[in-house]
Amino acid sequence: AMSGASSALCAALELLRSQWKANQKIVRTLGSFRGEDDPERCARLIIQLRENQGEILASFTAVKQNAGIPSERKDYLEKLPIAMRTELEETYFSPLWFCAECVSAGASPTADPDTTRTLQSCAARLCDELTVLMEVLCGRRAHTQLALMTSTFARFDRVWNQFESHYLPEVVPKRSEEEIEASQLMTVLLSESLDSLVAHNRVSQAKIEDCDAGVMILLPRATVAEAIHCKWELFSQLVLPHFRPLQLHSSLVEKIHAECAALTDPGQFEQLLHRLCDVTDGPAPAEGTAEPDRVRTTSMLESLVLAAVDGSAPREDTSPAVEAAAAGGGG
């Protein structure tokens, strides 16, 4: 009688064979027509191919586990921050096979000729070793050839890791620990702001679940305004220096802080949030009419926040608070 381990190995190998047949069918179909002639069909097939490749890579893991074959260590990944390793696992590992085929066919993520040659050499070896590995694993008596499977997997893993270690630095954003921490903190601020918007009935749960476009617009506006007004020390020290989208508008952020610091009526900031959460364009003040100080201050703050977050042009007028802060070297 076949042992449970052998039975599981045979099942994993049989699944792998069916996945490989599906892979070869997709590849043949892709090669049977010009992608430019039917781009939509080509795009659908590429999505199917990448999904199939991810399934095959998962089956490799199952075969190894059931056969007791160890995987090669990826020491080069241990040097990366945990957040970046998580990003890689979610984004790059499954399609790396597809990337190797693209590089082997002549594509390159870099303009440097030496790096391109190294990547193409590694990619070509990886594609060759993958073919050899599949020939071994798809053999009808593969489950009885443990030594051959082990040595072939070891060779494949080494070539995979070699390509991966050269390819990832070219496509993964190079971020410092501080930049990663700033990104994580900004995520927390966005989450807290969203909770606050729901609690104050400025956003409905239904709109969040529907991914309403209005929520996508108002959330960063409200988050930046609340962070500058209520959490300036944390925001200015840990987020602003490392969060590139806001670095481009640091002078506007300083102006917003100066305006917020000069507020004497808590209702003014609440009025600002209310205006920021109205994603429709409200009527502009009639030409030649004077705005009351409270409305004018809120309007000015709104203009500055929209300029910093949305990239719109801020109003030219500046409140006495901002002028005083500028004269004194900042708020």
CSV table of C-alpha atoms in Angstrom, one decimal:
chain,number,residue,atom,x,y,z
A,1,ALA,CA,0.0,0.0,0.0
A,2,MET,CA,1.2,3.5,-0.9
A,3,SER,CA,2.1,5.6,2.2
A,4,GLY,CA,0.3,8.8,3.0
A,5,ALA,CA,3.3,10.9,2.1
A,6,SER,CA,3.8,9.2,-1.2
A,7,SER,CA,0.1,9.6,-2.0
A,8,ALA,CA,0.3,13.3,-1.3
A,9,LEU,CA,3.4,13.6,-3.4
A,10,CYS,CA,1.7,11.8,-6.3
A,11,ALA,CA,-1.3,14.1,-6.0
A,12,ALA,CA,0.9,17.2,-6.0
A,13,LEU,CA,2.8,16.0,-9.1
A,14,GLU,CA,-0.4,15.2,-10.9
A,15,LEU,CA,-1.8,18.7,-10.2
A,16,LEU,CA,1.5,20.1,-11.4
A,17,ARG,CA,1.3,18.2,-14.7
A,18,SER,CA,-2.2,19.5,-15.4
A,19,GLN,CA,-1.1,23.0,-14.6
A,20,TRP,CA,1.9,22.7,-16.9
A,21,LYS,CA,-0.4,21.4,-19.7
A,22,ALA,CA,-2.5,24.5,-19.2
A,23,ASN,CA,0.6,26.7,-19.3
A,24,GLN,CA,1.8,25.2,-22.6
A,25,LYS,CA,-1.7,25.7,-24.1
A,26,ILE,CA,-1.7,29.4,-23.2
A,27,VAL,CA,1.8,29.9,-24.5
A,28,ARG,CA,0.9,28.2,-27.8
A,29,THR,CA,-2.2,30.4,-28.1
A,30,LEU,CA,-0.2,33.6,-27.4
A,31,GLY,CA,2.2,32.5,-30.2
A,32,SER,CA,-0.5,31.9,-32.7
A,33,PHE,CA,-1.4,35.5,-33.3
A,34,ARG,CA,0.0,39.0,-33.2
A,35,GLY,CA,-0.8,40.8,-30.0
A,36,GLU,CA,-1.1,44.2,-31.8
A,37,ASP,CA,-3.9,42.7,-33.9
A,38,ASP,CA,-6.0,41.8,-30.8
A,39,PRO,CA,-4.6,43.6,-27.8
A,40,GLU,CA,-7.6,42.8,-25.5
A,41,ARG,CA,-7.3,39.0,-26.2
A,42,CYS,CA,-3.5,39.3,-25.7
A,43,ALA,CA,-4.0,41.0,-22.3
A,44,ARG,CA,-6.5,38.4,-21.1
A,45,LEU,CA,-4.1,35.6,-22.0
A,46,ILE,CA,-1.2,37.2,-20.3
A,47,ILE,CA,-3.3,37.5,-17.1
A,48,GLN,CA,-4.2,33.8,-17.4
A,49,LEU,CA,-0.5,33.0,-18.0
A,50,ARG,CA,0.7,34.9,-14.9
A,51,GLU,CA,-2.1,33.3,-12.7
A,52,ASN,CA,-1.1,29.9,-14.1
A,53,GLN,CA,2.6,30.5,-13.3
A,54,GLY,CA,1.7,31.5,-9.8
A,55,GLU,CA,-0.2,28.2,-9.4
A,56,ILE,CA,2.8,26.2,-10.7
A,57,LEU,CA,5.2,28.0,-8.3
A,58,ALA,CA,2.8,27.1,-5.4
A,59,SER,CA,2.8,23.5,-6.6
A,60,PHE,CA,6.6,23.5,-6.5
A,61,THR,CA,6.4,24.3,-2.8
A,62,ALA,CA,3.8,21.5,-2.3
A,63,VAL,CA,6.0,18.9,-4.1
A,64,LYS,CA,9.0,19.9,-2.0
A,65,GLN,CA,7.1,19.7,1.2
A,66,ASN,CA,5.7,16.2,0.4
A,67,ALA,CA,9.1,15.0,-0.8
A,68,GLY,CA,11.0,16.4,2.1
A,69,ILE,CA,13.2,18.6,-0.3
A,70,PRO,CA,14.6,21.7,1.4
A,71,SER,CA,14.6,25.1,-0.3
A,72,GLU,CA,17.6,27.2,-0.9
A,73,ARG,CA,18.1,30.1,1.6
A,74,LYS,CA,17.4,33.6,0.4
A,75,ASP,CA,20.0,35.4,2.5
A,76,TYR,CA,19.9,38.5,0.3
A,77,LEU,CA,16.2,39.1,1.3
A,78,GLU,CA,17.1,39.0,5.0
A,79,LYS,CA,19.0,42.3,4.5
A,80,LEU,CA,15.8,44.1,3.4
A,81,PRO,CA,13.4,45.8,5.9
A,82,ILE,CA,10.5,43.7,7.0
A,83,ALA,CA,8.0,46.0,5.4
A,84,MET,CA,9.8,45.7,2.0
A,85,ARG,CA,9.9,41.9,2.3
A,86,THR,CA,6.2,41.9,2.8
A,87,GLU,CA,5.7,44.2,-0.2
A,88,LEU,CA,7.8,41.8,-2.3
A,89,GLU,CA,5.9,38.7,-1.2
A,90,GLU,CA,2.6,40.4,-2.1
A,91,THR,CA,3.8,42.0,-5.4
A,92,TYR,CA,6.8,40.5,-7.0
A,93,PHE,CA,7.4,36.8,-6.2
A,94,SER,CA,4.6,35.1,-8.2
A,95,PRO,CA,5.1,37.1,-11.5
A,96,LEU,CA,8.9,36.8,-11.3
A,97,TRP,CA,8.9,33.9,-13.7
A,98,PHE,CA,7.0,36.1,-16.2
A,99,CYS,CA,9.5,38.9,-15.6
A,100,ALA,CA,12.4,36.5,-16.4
A,101,GLU,CA,10.7,35.4,-19.7
A,102,CYS,CA,10.3,39.1,-20.6
A,103,VAL,CA,13.9,39.9,-19.8
A,104,SER,CA,15.1,36.8,-21.6
A,105,ALA,CA,13.2,38.0,-24.7
A,106,GLY,CA,15.0,41.4,-24.6
A,107,ALA,CA,13.1,43.6,-22.2
A,108,SER,CA,15.0,45.3,-19.3
A,109,PRO,CA,14.0,47.3,-16.3
A,110,THR,CA,17.2,49.3,-16.5
A,111,ALA,CA,19.0,51.4,-19.1
A,112,ASP,CA,22.5,50.3,-17.9
A,113,PRO,CA,23.9,48.0,-20.5
A,114,ASP,CA,26.1,45.9,-18.1
A,115,THR,CA,23.2,45.3,-15.7
A,116,THR,CA,21.0,44.4,-18.7
A,117,ARG,CA,23.5,41.8,-19.9
A,118,THR,CA,23.7,40.3,-16.4
A,119,LEU,CA,19.9,40.2,-16.0
A,120,GLN,CA,19.4,38.6,-19.5
A,121,SER,CA,22.0,36.0,-18.8
A,122,CYS,CA,20.4,35.1,-15.5
A,123,ALA,CA,16.9,35.1,-17.0
A,124,ALA,CA,18.0,32.8,-19.9
A,125,ARG,CA,19.5,30.3,-17.4
A,126,LEU,CA,16.4,30.4,-15.3
A,127,CYS,CA,14.1,29.7,-18.2
A,128,ASP,CA,16.4,26.8,-19.2
A,129,GLU,CA,16.4,25.3,-15.7
A,130,LEU,CA,12.7,25.7,-15.5
A,131,THR,CA,12.2,23.6,-18.6
A,132,VAL,CA,14.6,20.9,-17.2
A,133,LEU,CA,12.8,20.9,-13.9
A,134,MET,CA,9.4,20.5,-15.5
A,135,GLU,CA,10.7,17.6,-17.6
A,136,VAL,CA,11.7,15.8,-14.4
A,137,LEU,CA,8.6,16.6,-12.5
A,138,CYS,CA,6.2,15.7,-15.3
A,139,GLY,CA,7.8,12.3,-15.8
A,140,ARG,CA,5.4,9.4,-14.9
A,141,ARG,CA,7.8,7.9,-12.4
A,142,ALA,CA,8.9,11.2,-10.9
A,143,HIS,CA,7.7,10.2,-7.4
A,144,THR,CA,10.3,7.4,-7.4
A,145,GLN,CA,13.2,9.6,-8.5
A,146,LEU,CA,13.7,11.6,-5.2
A,147,ALA,CA,17.5,12.1,-5.7
A,148,LEU,CA,17.0,13.5,-9.3
A,149,MET,CA,14.2,15.7,-8.1
A,150,THR,CA,16.3,17.0,-5.2
A,151,SER,CA,19.3,17.9,-7.3
A,152,THR,CA,17.2,19.5,-10.1
A,153,PHE,CA,15.2,21.6,-7.5
A,154,ALA,CA,18.6,22.7,-5.9
A,155,ARG,CA,19.9,23.8,-9.3
A,156,PHE,CA,16.7,25.6,-10.2
A,157,ASP,CA,16.5,27.3,-6.8
A,158,ARG,CA,20.1,28.6,-7.1
A,159,VAL,CA,19.4,30.0,-10.6
A,160,TRP,CA,16.1,31.5,-9.5
A,161,ASN,CA,17.7,33.2,-6.5
A,162,GLN,CA,20.5,34.5,-8.7
A,163,PHE,CA,18.0,36.2,-11.1
A,164,GLU,CA,15.9,37.4,-8.2
A,165,SER,CA,18.8,39.0,-6.4
A,166,HIS,CA,19.8,40.9,-9.5
A,167,TYR,CA,16.3,41.8,-10.7
A,168,LEU,CA,14.6,43.0,-7.5
A,169,PRO,CA,17.0,45.9,-6.8
A,170,GLU,CA,16.2,47.3,-10.2
A,171,VAL,CA,12.4,47.3,-9.8
A,172,VAL,CA,11.8,47.7,-6.0
A,173,PRO,CA,11.7,51.3,-4.8
A,174,LYS,CA,14.8,51.9,-2.7
A,175,ARG,CA,13.3,53.2,0.6
A,176,SER,CA,15.0,53.8,3.9
A,177,GLU,CA,13.6,52.7,7.2
A,178,GLU,CA,12.5,56.2,7.9
A,179,GLU,CA,10.6,56.4,4.6
A,180,ILE,CA,8.9,53.1,5.3
A,181,GLU,CA,7.9,54.3,8.8
A,182,ALA,CA,6.6,57.5,7.3
A,183,SER,CA,4.4,55.6,4.8
A,184,GLN,CA,3.1,53.3,7.6
A,185,LEU,CA,2.3,56.4,9.8
A,186,MET,CA,0.5,58.1,7.0
A,187,THR,CA,-1.6,54.9,6.6
A,188,VAL,CA,-2.5,55.1,10.3
A,189,LEU,CA,-3.4,58.8,10.0
A,190,LEU,CA,-5.6,58.1,6.9
A,191,SER,CA,-7.4,55.2,8.8
A,192,GLU,CA,-8.0,57.4,11.9
A,193,SER,CA,-9.3,60.2,9.8
A,194,LEU,CA,-11.7,57.9,8.0
A,195,ASP,CA,-13.0,56.7,11.3
A,196,SER,CA,-13.5,60.3,12.4
A,197,LEU,CA,-15.3,61.2,9.2
A,198,VAL,CA,-17.7,58.2,9.7
A,199,ALA,CA,-18.2,59.1,13.4
A,200,HIS,CA,-19.2,62.7,12.5
A,201,ASN,CA,-21.5,61.5,9.7
A,202,ARG,CA,-19.3,63.3,7.1
A,203,VAL,CA,-19.0,60.0,5.2
A,204,SER,CA,-21.4,57.1,5.1
A,205,GLN,CA,-20.3,53.5,5.5
A,206,ALA,CA,-22.1,52.6,2.3
A,207,LYS,CA,-19.9,55.1,0.3
A,208,ILE,CA,-16.8,53.5,1.8
A,209,GLU,CA,-17.9,50.0,0.8
A,210,ASP,CA,-18.7,51.2,-2.7
A,211,CYS,CA,-15.3,52.9,-3.0
A,212,ASP,CA,-17.1,56.1,-3.8
A,213,ALA,CA,-14.9,58.6,-5.8
A,214,GLY,CA,-15.9,61.4,-3.4
A,215,VAL,CA,-14.4,59.6,-0.5
A,216,MET,CA,-11.1,59.1,-2.3
A,217,ILE,CA,-11.0,62.8,-2.9
A,218,LEU,CA,-11.9,64.1,0.6
A,219,LEU,CA,-10.0,61.6,2.7
A,220,PRO,CA,-6.5,62.9,2.0
A,221,ARG,CA,-7.7,66.5,2.3
A,222,ALA,CA,-9.2,65.8,5.8
A,223,THR,CA,-6.3,63.7,6.9
A,224,VAL,CA,-3.7,66.3,6.0
A,225,ALA,CA,-5.7,69.1,7.6
A,226,GLU,CA,-6.3,67.1,10.9
A,227,ALA,CA,-2.7,66.0,11.1
A,228,ILE,CA,-1.3,69.5,10.7
A,229,HIS,CA,-3.8,71.0,13.1
A,230,CYS,CA,-3.9,68.3,15.8
A,231,LYS,CA,-0.7,66.3,15.4
A,232,TRP,CA,1.8,68.8,14.0
A,233,GLU,CA,4.9,67.7,16.0
A,234,LEU,CA,4.4,64.0,14.9
A,235,PHE,CA,3.5,64.9,11.4
A,236,SER,CA,6.2,67.5,10.8
A,237,GLN,CA,9.0,65.3,12.3
A,238,LEU,CA,8.1,61.8,11.1
A,239,VAL,CA,5.9,62.2,8.0
A,240,LEU,CA,6.7,65.5,6.2
A,241,PRO,CA,10.5,65.0,5.8
A,242,HIS,CA,10.1,61.5,4.2
A,243,PHE,CA,6.7,61.6,2.5
A,244,ARG,CA,7.5,62.7,-1.1
A,245,PRO,CA,4.0,63.8,-2.2
A,246,LEU,CA,3.9,66.4,0.5
A,247,GLN,CA,7.6,67.4,0.3
A,248,LEU,CA,6.8,69.2,-2.9
A,249,HIS,CA,4.4,71.4,-1.1
A,250,SER,CA,6.2,72.0,2.2
A,251,SER,CA,5.8,75.8,2.1
A,252,LEU,CA,2.1,75.4,1.7
A,253,VAL,CA,2.0,72.9,4.7
A,254,GLU,CA,3.9,75.5,6.8
A,255,LYS,CA,1.3,78.1,5.8
A,256,ILE,CA,-1.6,75.8,6.8
A,257,HIS,CA,0.1,75.2,10.1
A,258,ALA,CA,0.5,79.0,10.7
A,259,GLU,CA,-3.2,79.5,9.9
A,260,CYS,CA,-4.4,76.7,12.1
A,261,ALA,CA,-2.2,77.9,15.0
A,262,ALA,CA,-3.9,81.3,14.8
A,263,LEU,CA,-7.4,79.9,15.0
A,264,THR,CA,-9.2,81.2,18.1
A,265,ASP,CA,-12.6,79.6,17.4
A,266,PRO,CA,-12.8,75.7,17.4
A,267,GLY,CA,-15.8,76.1,15.1
A,268,GLN,CA,-13.5,77.4,12.4
A,269,PHE,CA,-11.6,74.2,12.0
A,270,GLU,CA,-14.9,72.2,12.1
A,271,GLN,CA,-16.2,74.5,9.3
A,272,LEU,CA,-12.9,73.8,7.4
A,273,LEU,CA,-13.5,70.0,7.6
A,274,HIS,CA,-17.1,70.5,6.5
A,275,ARG,CA,-16.0,72.5,3.4
A,276,LEU,CA,-13.2,70.0,2.6
A,277,CYS,CA,-15.7,67.1,2.8
A,278,ASP,CA,-17.9,68.9,0.2
A,279,VAL,CA,-16.4,67.6,-3.0
A,280,THR,CA,-18.8,69.8,-5.1
A,281,ASP,CA,-17.6,73.2,-6.2
A,282,GLY,CA,-19.4,75.7,-4.1
A,283,PRO,CA,-20.3,79.3,-5.3
A,284,ALA,CA,-17.3,81.7,-5.2
A,285,PRO,CA,-17.8,85.0,-3.3
A,286,ALA,CA,-19.2,87.7,-5.6
A,287,GLU,CA,-16.6,90.1,-6.9
A,288,GLY,CA,-16.2,93.2,-4.8
A,289,THR,CA,-17.9,91.6,-1.7
A,290,ALA,CA,-16.0,91.3,1.5
A,291,GLU,CA,-15.9,88.0,3.4
A,292,PRO,CA,-16.4,88.0,7.1
A,293,ASP,CA,-13.1,87.2,9.0
A,294,ARG,CA,-14.3,83.8,10.1
A,295,VAL,CA,-15.4,82.8,6.6
A,296,ARG,CA,-12.3,84.3,5.0
A,297,THR,CA,-10.0,82.4,7.3
A,298,THR,CA,-11.7,79.1,6.6
A,299,SER,CA,-11.8,79.8,2.9
A,300,MET,CA,-8.1,80.6,3.0
A,301,LEU,CA,-7.3,77.4,4.9
A,302,GLU,CA,-9.4,75.4,2.5
A,303,SER,CA,-7.5,76.9,-0.5
A,304,LEU,CA,-4.2,76.0,1.1
A,305,VAL,CA,-5.1,72.4,1.9
A,306,LEU,CA,-6.5,71.9,-1.6
A,307,ALA,CA,-3.3,73.3,-3.1
A,308,ALA,CA,-1.1,71.0,-1.0
A,309,VAL,CA,-3.1,67.9,-1.5
A,310,ASP,CA,-4.8,68.3,-4.9
A,311,GLY,CA,-2.2,70.5,-6.6
A,312,SER,CA,-4.7,73.4,-7.3
A,313,ALA,CA,-3.6,77.0,-7.2
A,314,PRO,CA,-3.9,78.6,-3.8
A,315,ARG,CA,-5.6,82.0,-3.2
A,316,GLU,CA,-3.1,84.8,-3.4
A,317,ASP,CA,-4.3,86.6,-0.2
A,318,THR,CA,-2.6,85.8,3.1
A,319,SER,CA,-4.0,86.2,6.5
A,320,PRO,CA,-2.2,88.4,9.1
A,321,ALA,CA,-1.3,85.2,11.0
A,322,VAL,CA,0.6,83.8,8.1
A,323,GLU,CA,2.3,87.2,7.4
A,324,ALA,CA,3.4,87.4,11.0
A,325,ALA,CA,4.7,83.8,11.0
A,326,ALA,CA,6.6,84.4,7.8
A,327,ALA,CA,8.2,87.6,9.3
A,328,GLY,CA,9.1,85.7,12.4
A,329,GLY,CA,10.7,82.8,10.6
A,330,GLY,CA,7.8,80.2,10.7
A,331,GLY,CA,4.9,79.1,12.9
